[in-house]
JSON list of C-alpha atoms in Angstrom, two decimals:
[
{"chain": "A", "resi": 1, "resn": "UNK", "atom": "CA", "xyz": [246.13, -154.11, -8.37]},
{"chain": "A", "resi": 2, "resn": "UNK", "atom": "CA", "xyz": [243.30, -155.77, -10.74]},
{"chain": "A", "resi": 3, "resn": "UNK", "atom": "CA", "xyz": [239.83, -154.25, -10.62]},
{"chain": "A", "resi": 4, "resn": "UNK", "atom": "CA", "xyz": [237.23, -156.16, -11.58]},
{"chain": "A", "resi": 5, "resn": "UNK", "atom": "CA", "xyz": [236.92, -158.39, -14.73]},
{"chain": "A", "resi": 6, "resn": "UNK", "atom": "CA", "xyz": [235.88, -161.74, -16.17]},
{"chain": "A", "resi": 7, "resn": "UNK", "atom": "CA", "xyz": [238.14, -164.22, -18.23]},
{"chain": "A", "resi": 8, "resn": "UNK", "atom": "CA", "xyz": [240.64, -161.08, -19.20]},
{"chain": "A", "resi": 9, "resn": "UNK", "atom": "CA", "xyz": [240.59, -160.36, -15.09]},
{"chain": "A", "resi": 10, "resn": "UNK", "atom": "CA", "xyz": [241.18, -163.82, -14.10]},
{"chain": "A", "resi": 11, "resn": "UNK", "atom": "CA", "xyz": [244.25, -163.93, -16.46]},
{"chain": "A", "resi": 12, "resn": "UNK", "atom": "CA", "xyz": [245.33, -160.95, -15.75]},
{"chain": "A", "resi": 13, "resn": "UNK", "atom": "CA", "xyz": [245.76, -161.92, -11.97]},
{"chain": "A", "resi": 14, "resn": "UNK", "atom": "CA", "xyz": [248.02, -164.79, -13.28]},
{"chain": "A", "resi": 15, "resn": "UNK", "atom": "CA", "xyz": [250.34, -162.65, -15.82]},
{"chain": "A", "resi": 16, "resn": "UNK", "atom": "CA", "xyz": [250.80, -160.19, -12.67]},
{"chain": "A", "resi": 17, "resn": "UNK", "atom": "CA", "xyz": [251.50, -163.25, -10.33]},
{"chain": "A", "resi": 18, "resn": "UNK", "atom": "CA", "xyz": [254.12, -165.10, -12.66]},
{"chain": "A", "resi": 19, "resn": "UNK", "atom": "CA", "xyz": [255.98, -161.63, -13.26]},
{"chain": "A", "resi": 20, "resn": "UNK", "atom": "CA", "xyz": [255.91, -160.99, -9.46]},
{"chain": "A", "resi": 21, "resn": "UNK", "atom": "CA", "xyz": [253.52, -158.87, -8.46]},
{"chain": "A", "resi": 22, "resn": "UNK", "atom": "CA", "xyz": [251.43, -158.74, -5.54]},
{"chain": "A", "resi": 23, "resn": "UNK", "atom": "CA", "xyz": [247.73, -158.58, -6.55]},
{"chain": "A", "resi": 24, "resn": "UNK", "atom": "CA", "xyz": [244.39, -157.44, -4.90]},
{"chain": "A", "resi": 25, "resn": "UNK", "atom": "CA", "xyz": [241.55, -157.67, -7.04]},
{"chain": "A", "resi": 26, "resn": "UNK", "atom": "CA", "xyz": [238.15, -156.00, -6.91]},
{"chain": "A", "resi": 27, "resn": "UNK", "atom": "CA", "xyz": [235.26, -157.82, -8.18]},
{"chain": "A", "resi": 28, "resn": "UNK", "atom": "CA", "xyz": [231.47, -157.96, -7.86]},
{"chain": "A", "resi": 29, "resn": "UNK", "atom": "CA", "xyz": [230.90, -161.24, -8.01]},
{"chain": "A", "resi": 30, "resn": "UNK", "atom": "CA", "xyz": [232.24, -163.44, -5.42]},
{"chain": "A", "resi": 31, "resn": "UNK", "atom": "CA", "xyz": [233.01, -167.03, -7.30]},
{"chain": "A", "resi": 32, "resn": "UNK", "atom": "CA", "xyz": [235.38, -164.99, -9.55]},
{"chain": "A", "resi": 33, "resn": "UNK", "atom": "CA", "xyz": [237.46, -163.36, -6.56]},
{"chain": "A", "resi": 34, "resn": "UNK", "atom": "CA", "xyz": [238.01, -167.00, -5.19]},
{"chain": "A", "resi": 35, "resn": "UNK", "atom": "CA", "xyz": [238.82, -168.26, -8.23]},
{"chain": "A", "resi": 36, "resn": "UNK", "atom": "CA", "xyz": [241.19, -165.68, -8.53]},
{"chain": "A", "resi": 37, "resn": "UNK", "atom": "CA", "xyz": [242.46, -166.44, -5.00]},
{"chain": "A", "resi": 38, "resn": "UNK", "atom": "CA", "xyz": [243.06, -170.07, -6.18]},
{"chain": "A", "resi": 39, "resn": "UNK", "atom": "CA", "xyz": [245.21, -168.42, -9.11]},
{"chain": "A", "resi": 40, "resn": "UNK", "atom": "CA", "xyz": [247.38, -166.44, -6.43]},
{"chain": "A", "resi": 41, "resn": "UNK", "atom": "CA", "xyz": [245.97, -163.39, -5.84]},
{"chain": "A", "resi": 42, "resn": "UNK", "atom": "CA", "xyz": [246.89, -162.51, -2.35]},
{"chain": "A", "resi": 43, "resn": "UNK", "atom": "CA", "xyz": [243.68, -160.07, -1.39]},
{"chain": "A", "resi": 44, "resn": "UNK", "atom": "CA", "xyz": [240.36, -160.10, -3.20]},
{"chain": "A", "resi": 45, "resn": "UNK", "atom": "CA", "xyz": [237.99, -157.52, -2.07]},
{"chain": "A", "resi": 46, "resn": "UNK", "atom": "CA", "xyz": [233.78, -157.12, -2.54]},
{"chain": "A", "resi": 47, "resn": "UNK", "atom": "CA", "xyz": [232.83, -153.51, -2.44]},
{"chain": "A", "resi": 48, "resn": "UNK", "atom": "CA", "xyz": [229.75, -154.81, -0.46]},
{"chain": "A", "resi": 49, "resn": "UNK", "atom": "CA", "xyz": [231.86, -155.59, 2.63]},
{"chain": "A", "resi": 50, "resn": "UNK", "atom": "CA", "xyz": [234.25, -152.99, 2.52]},
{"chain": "A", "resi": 51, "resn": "UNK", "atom": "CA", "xyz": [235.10, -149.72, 0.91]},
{"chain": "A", "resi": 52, "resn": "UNK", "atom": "CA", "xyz": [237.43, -150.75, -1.93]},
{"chain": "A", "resi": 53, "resn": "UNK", "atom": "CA", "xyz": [239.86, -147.43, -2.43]},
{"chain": "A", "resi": 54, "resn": "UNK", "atom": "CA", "xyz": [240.21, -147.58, 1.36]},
{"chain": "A", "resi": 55, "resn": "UNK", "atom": "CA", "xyz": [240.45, -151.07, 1.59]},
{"chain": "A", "resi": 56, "resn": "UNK", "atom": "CA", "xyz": [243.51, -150.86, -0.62]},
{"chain": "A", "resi": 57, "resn": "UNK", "atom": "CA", "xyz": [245.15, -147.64, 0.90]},
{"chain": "A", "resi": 58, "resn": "UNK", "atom": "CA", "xyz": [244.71, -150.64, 4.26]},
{"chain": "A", "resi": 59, "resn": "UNK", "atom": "CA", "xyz": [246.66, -153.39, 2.28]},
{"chain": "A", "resi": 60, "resn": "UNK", "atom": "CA", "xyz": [249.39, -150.96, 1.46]},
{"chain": "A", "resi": 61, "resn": "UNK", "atom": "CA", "xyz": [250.33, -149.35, 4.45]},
{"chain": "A", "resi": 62, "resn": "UNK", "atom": "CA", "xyz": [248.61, -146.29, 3.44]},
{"chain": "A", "resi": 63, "resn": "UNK", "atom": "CA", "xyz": [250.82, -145.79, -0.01]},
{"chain": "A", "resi": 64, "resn": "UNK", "atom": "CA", "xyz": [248.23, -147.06, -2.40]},
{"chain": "A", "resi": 65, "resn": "UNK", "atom": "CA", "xyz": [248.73, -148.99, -5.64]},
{"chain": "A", "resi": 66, "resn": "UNK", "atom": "CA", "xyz": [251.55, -148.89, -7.87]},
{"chain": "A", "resi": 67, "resn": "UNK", "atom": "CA", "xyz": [248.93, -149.56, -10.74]},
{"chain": "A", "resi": 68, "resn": "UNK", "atom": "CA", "xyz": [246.14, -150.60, -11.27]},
{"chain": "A", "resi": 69, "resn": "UNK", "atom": "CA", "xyz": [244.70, -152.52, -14.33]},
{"chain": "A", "resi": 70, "resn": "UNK", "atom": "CA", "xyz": [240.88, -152.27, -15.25]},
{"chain": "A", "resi": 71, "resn": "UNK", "atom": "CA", "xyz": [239.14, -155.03, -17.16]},
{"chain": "A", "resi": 72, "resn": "UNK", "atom": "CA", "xyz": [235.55, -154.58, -15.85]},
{"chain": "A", "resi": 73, "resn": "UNK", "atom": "CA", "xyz": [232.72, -154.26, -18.70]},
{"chain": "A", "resi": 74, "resn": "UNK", "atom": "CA", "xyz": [230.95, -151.62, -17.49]},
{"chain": "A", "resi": 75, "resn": "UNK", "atom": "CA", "xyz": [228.93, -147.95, -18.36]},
{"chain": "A", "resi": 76, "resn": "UNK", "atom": "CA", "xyz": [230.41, -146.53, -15.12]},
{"chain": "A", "resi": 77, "resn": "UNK", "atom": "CA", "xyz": [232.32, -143.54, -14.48]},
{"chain": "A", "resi": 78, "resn": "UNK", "atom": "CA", "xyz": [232.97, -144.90, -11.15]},
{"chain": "A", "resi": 79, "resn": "UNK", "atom": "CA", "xyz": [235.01, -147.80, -11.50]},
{"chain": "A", "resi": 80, "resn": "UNK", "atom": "CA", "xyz": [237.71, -145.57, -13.40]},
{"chain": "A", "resi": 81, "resn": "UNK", "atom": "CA", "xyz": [237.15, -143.05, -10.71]},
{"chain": "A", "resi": 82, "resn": "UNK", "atom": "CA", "xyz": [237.80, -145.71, -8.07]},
{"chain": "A", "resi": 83, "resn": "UNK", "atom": "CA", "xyz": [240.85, -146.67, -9.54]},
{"chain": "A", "resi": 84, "resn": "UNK", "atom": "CA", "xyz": [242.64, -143.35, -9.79]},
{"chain": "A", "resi": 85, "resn": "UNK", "atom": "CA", "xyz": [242.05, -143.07, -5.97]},
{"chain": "A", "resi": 86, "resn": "UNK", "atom": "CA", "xyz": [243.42, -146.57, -5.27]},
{"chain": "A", "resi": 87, "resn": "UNK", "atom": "CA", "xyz": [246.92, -145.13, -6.47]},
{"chain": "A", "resi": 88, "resn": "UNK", "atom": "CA", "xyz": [250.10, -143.95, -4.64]},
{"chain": "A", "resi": 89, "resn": "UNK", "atom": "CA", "xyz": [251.25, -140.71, -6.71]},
{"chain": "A", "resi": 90, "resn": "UNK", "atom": "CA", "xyz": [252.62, -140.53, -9.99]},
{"chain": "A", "resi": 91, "resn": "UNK", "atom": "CA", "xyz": [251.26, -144.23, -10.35]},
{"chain": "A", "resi": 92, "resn": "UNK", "atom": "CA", "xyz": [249.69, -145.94, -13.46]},
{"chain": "A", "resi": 93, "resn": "UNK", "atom": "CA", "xyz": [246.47, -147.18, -14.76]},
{"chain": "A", "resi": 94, "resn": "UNK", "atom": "CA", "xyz": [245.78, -149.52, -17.36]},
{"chain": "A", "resi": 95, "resn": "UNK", "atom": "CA", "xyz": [242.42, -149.73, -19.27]},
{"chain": "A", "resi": 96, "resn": "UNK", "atom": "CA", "xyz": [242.00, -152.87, -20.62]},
{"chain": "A", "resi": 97, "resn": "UNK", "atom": "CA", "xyz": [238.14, -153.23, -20.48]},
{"chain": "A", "resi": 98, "resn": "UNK", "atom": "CA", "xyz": [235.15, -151.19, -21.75]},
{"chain": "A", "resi": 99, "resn": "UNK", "atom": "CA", "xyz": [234.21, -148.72, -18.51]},
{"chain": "A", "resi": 100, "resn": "UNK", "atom": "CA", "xyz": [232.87, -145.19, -18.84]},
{"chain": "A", "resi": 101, "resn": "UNK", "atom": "CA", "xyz": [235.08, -142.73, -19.11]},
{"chain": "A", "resi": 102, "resn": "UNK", "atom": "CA", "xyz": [233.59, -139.18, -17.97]},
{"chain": "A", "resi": 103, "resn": "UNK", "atom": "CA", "xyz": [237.17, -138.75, -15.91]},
{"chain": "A", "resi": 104, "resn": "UNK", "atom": "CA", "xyz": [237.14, -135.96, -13.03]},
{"chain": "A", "resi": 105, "resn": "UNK", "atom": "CA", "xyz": [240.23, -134.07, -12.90]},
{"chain": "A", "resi": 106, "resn": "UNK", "atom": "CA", "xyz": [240.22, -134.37, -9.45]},
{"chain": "A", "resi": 107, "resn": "UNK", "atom": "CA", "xyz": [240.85, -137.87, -9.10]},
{"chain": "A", "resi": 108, "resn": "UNK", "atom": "CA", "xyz": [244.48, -138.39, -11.15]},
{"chain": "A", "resi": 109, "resn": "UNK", "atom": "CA", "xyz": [245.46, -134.88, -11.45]},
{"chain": "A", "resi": 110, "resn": "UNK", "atom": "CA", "xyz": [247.43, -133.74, -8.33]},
{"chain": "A", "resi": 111, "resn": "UNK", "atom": "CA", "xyz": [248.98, -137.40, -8.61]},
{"chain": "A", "resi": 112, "resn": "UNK", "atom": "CA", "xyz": [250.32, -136.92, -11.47]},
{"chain": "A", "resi": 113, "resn": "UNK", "atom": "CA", "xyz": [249.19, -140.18, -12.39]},
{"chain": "A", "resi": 114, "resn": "UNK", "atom": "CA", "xyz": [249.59, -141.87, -16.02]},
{"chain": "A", "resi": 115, "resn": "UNK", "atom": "CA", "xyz": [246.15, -143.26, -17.87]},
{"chain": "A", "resi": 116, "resn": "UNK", "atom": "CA", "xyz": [247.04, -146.01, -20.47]},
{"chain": "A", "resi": 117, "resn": "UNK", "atom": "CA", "xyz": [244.63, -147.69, -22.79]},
{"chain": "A", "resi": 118, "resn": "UNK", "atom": "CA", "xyz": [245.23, -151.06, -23.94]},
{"chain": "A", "resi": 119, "resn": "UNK", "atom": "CA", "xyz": [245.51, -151.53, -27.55]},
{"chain": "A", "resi": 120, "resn": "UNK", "atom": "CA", "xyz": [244.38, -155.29, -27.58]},
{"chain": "A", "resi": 121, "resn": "UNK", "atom": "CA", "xyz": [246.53, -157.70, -27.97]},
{"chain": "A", "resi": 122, "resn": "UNK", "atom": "CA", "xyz": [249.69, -155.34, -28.39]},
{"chain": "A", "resi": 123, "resn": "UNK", "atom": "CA", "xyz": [251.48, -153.21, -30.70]},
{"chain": "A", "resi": 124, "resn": "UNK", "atom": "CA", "xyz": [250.44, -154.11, -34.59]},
{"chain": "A", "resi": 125, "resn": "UNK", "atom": "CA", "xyz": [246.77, -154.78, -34.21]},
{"chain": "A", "resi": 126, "resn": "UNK", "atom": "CA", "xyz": [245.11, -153.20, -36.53]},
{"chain": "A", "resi": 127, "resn": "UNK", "atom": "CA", "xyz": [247.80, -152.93, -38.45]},
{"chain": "A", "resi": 128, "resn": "UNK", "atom": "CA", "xyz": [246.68, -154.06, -41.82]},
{"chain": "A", "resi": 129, "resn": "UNK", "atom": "CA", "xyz": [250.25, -154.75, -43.19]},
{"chain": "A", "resi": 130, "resn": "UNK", "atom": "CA", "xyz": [251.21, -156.29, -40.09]},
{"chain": "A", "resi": 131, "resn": "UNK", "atom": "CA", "xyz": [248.44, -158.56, -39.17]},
{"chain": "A", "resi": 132, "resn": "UNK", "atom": "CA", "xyz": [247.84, -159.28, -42.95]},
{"chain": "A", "resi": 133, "resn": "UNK", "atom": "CA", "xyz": [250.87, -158.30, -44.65]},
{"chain": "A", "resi": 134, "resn": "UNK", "atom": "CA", "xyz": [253.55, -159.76, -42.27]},
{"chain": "A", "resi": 135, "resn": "UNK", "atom": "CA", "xyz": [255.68, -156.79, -41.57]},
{"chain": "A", "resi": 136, "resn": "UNK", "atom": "CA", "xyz": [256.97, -157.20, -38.01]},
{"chain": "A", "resi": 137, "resn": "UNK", "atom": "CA", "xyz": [258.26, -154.26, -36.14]},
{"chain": "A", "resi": 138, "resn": "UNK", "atom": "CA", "xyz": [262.36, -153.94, -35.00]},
{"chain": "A", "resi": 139, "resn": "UNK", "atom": "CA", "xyz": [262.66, -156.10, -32.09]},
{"chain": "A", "resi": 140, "resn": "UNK", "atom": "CA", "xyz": [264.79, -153.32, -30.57]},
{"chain": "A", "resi": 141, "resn": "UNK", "atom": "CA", "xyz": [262.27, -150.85, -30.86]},
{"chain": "A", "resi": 142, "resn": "UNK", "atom": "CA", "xyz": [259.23, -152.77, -30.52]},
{"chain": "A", "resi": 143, "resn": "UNK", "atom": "CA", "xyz": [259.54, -155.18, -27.77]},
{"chain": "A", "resi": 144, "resn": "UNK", "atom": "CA", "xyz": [256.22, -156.24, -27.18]},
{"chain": "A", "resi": 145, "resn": "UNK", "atom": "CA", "xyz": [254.34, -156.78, -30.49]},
{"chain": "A", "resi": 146, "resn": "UNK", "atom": "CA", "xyz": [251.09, -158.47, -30.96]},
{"chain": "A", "resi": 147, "resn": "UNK", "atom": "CA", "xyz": [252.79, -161.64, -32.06]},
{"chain": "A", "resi": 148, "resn": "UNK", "atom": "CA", "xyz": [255.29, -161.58, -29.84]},
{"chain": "A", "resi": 149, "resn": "UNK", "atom": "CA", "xyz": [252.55, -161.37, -26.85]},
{"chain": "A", "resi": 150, "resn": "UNK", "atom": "CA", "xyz": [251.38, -164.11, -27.88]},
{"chain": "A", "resi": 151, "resn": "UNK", "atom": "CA", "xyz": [253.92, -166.17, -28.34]},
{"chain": "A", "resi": 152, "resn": "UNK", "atom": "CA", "xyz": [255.06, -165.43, -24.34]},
{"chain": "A", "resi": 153, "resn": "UNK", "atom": "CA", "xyz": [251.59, -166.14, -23.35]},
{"chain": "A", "resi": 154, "resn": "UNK", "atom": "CA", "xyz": [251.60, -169.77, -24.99]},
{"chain": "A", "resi": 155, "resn": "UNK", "atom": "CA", "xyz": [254.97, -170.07, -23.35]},
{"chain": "A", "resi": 156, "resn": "UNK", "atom": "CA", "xyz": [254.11, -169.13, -19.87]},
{"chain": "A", "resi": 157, "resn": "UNK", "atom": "CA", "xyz": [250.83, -171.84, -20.37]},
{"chain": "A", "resi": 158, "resn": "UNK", "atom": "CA", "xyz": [253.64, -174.91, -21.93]},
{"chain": "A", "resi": 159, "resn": "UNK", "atom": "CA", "xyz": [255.88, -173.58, -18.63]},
{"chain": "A", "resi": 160, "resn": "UNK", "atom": "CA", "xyz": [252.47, -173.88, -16.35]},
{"chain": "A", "resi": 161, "resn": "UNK", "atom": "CA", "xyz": [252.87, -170.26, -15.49]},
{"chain": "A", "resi": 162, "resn": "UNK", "atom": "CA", "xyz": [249.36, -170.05, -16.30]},
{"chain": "A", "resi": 163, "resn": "UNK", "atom": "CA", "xyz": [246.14, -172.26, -16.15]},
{"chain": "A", "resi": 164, "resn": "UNK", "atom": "CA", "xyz": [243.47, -172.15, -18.16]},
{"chain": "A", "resi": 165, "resn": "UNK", "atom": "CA", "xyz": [241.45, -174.74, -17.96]},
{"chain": "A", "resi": 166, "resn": "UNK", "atom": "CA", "xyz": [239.38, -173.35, -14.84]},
{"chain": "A", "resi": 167, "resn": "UNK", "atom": "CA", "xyz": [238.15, -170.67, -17.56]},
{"chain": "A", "resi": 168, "resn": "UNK", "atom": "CA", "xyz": [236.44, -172.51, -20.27]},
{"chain": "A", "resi": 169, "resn": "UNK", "atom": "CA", "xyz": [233.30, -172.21, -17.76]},
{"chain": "A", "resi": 170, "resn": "UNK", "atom": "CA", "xyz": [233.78, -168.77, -17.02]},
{"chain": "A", "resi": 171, "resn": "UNK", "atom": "CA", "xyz": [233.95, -167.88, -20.68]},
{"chain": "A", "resi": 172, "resn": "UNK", "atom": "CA", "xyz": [231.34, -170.11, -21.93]},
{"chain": "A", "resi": 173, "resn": "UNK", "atom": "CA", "xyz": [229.23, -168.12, -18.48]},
{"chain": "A", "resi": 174, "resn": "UNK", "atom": "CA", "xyz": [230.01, -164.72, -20.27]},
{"chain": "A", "resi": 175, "resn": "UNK", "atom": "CA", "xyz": [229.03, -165.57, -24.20]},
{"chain": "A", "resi": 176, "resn": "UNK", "atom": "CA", "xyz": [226.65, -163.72, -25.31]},
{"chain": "A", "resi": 177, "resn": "UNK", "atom": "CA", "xyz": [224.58, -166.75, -27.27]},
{"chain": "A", "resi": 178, "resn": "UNK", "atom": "CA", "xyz": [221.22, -168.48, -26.97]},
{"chain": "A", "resi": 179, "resn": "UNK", "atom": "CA", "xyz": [222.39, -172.11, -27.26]},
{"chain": "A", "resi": 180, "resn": "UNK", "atom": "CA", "xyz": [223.61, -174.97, -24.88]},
{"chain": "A", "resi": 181, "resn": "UNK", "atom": "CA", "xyz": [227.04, -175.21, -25.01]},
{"chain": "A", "resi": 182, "resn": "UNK", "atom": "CA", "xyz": [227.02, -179.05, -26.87]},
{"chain": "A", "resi": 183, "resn": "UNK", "atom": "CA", "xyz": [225.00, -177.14, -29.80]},
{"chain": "A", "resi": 184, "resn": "UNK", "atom": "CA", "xyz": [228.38, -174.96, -30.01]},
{"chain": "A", "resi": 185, "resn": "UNK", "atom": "CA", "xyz": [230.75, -177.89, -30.43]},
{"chain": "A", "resi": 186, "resn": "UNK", "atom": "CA", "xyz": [230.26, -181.39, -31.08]},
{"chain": "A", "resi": 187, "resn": "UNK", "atom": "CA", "xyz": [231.57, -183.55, -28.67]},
{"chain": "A", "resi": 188, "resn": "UNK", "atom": "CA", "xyz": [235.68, -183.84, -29.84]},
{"chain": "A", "resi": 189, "resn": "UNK", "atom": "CA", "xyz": [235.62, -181.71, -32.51]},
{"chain": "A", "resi": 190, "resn": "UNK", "atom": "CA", "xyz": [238.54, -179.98, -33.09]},
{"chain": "A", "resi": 191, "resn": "UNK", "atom": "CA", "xyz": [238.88, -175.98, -33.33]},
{"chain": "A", "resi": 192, "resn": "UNK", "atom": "CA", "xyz": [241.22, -173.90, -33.99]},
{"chain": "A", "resi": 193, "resn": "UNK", "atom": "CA", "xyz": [241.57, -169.78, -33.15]},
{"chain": "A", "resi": 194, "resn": "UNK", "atom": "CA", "xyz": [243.63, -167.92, -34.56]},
{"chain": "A", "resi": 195, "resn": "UNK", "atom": "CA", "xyz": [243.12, -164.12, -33.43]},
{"chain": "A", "resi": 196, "resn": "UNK", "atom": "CA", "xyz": [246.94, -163.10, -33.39]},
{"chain": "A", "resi": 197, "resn": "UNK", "atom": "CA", "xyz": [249.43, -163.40, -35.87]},
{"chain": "A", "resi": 198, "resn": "UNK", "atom": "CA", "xyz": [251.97, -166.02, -35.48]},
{"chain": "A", "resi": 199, "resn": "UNK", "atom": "CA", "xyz": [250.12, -168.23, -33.07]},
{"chain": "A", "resi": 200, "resn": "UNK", "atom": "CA", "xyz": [247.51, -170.43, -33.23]},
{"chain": "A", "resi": 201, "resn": "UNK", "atom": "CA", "xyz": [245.20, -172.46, -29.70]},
{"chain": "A", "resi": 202, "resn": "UNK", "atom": "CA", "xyz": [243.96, -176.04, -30.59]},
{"chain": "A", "resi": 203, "resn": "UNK", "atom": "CA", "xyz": [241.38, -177.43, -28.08]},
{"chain": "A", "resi": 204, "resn": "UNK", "atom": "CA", "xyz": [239.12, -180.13, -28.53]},
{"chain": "A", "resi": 205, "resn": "UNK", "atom": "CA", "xyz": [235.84, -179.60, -26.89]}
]
């Protein structure tokens, strides 16, 4: 289960898809849901046609989610609210995204469910000596580092796992800048980011 979410939504859906999941997503704008739906996700709901938590509770025969990843940008208490209630009991939810977080006992409480927060990219960021430094972490204790994220992310786009082209118009939608997109980047210039250790995206634009 993905609620809501631009670029870090859309990709989500895909991660979940290639590792076998069944996804519904909730989203409030309706070119992202079928864009999603392109991308695999079996069920995209619009809480203007239908009640979302019970729409889900519908698509799972009444269990609810096994989890449920946020990755909406939001000030609302609602949209974590929401989410507890999508869940079967002692399920799990994920924030990735910046939602309010004014949390009601009632919602995750008798489910006993479990409330992650994403720290970015993985274990290490943040981590001066190992984002700077180069200190990696035991494979066999840390499985999932920053780096090592990465590095199965780039993998699962050179397998075709994942497709990202479709998403250079959603992110250039959700900048937050005053100029035309050819003022960004000259036409075949090359750039290079470099936000994780270890890894590095070319594109030319």
């Amino acid at each position: 289960m993905k609620r809501q979410g631009g670029i870090l939504g859309q990709l989500t859906v895909q991660l979940l898809r290639a590792n076998g999941c069944r996804v519904i997503g909730v989203d409030l704008d309706r070119s992202r849901i079928a864009l999603a739906a392109r991308h695999g996700m079996n069920c995209g709901v619009h809480p203007d046609d239908v009640d979302d938590v019970l729409q889900v509770a519908r698509l799972t025969g009444g269990i609810g989610a096994d989890g449920v990843i946020v990755t909406a940008a939001s000030s609302s208490d609602e949209i974590v609210s929401a989410a507890f209630r999508m869940c079967r009991k002692k399920a799990r939810v994920v924030l990735v995204g910046d939602v309010g977080l004014d949390l009601q006992r009632a919602d995750f409480y008798s489910k006993e469910l479990d409330f992650l927060i994403s720290t970015s990219y993985g274990p290490g960021r943040y981590d001066v000596k190992y984002e700077e430094g180069g200190l990696d972490y035991p494979l066999a204790y840390v499985r999932r580092t920053e780096g090592r994220n990465m590095a199965e992310y780039l993998r699962l786009i050179a397998d075709g796992a994942l497709d990202v082209k479709p998403l250079s118009t959603l992110r250039a939608q959700e900048a937050s800048v005053q100029a035309e997109p050819e003022r960004l980047f000259k036409p075949g210039e090359r750039v290079r980011l470099t936000e994780a250790p270890f890894a590095g995206i070319e594109g030319i634009y």
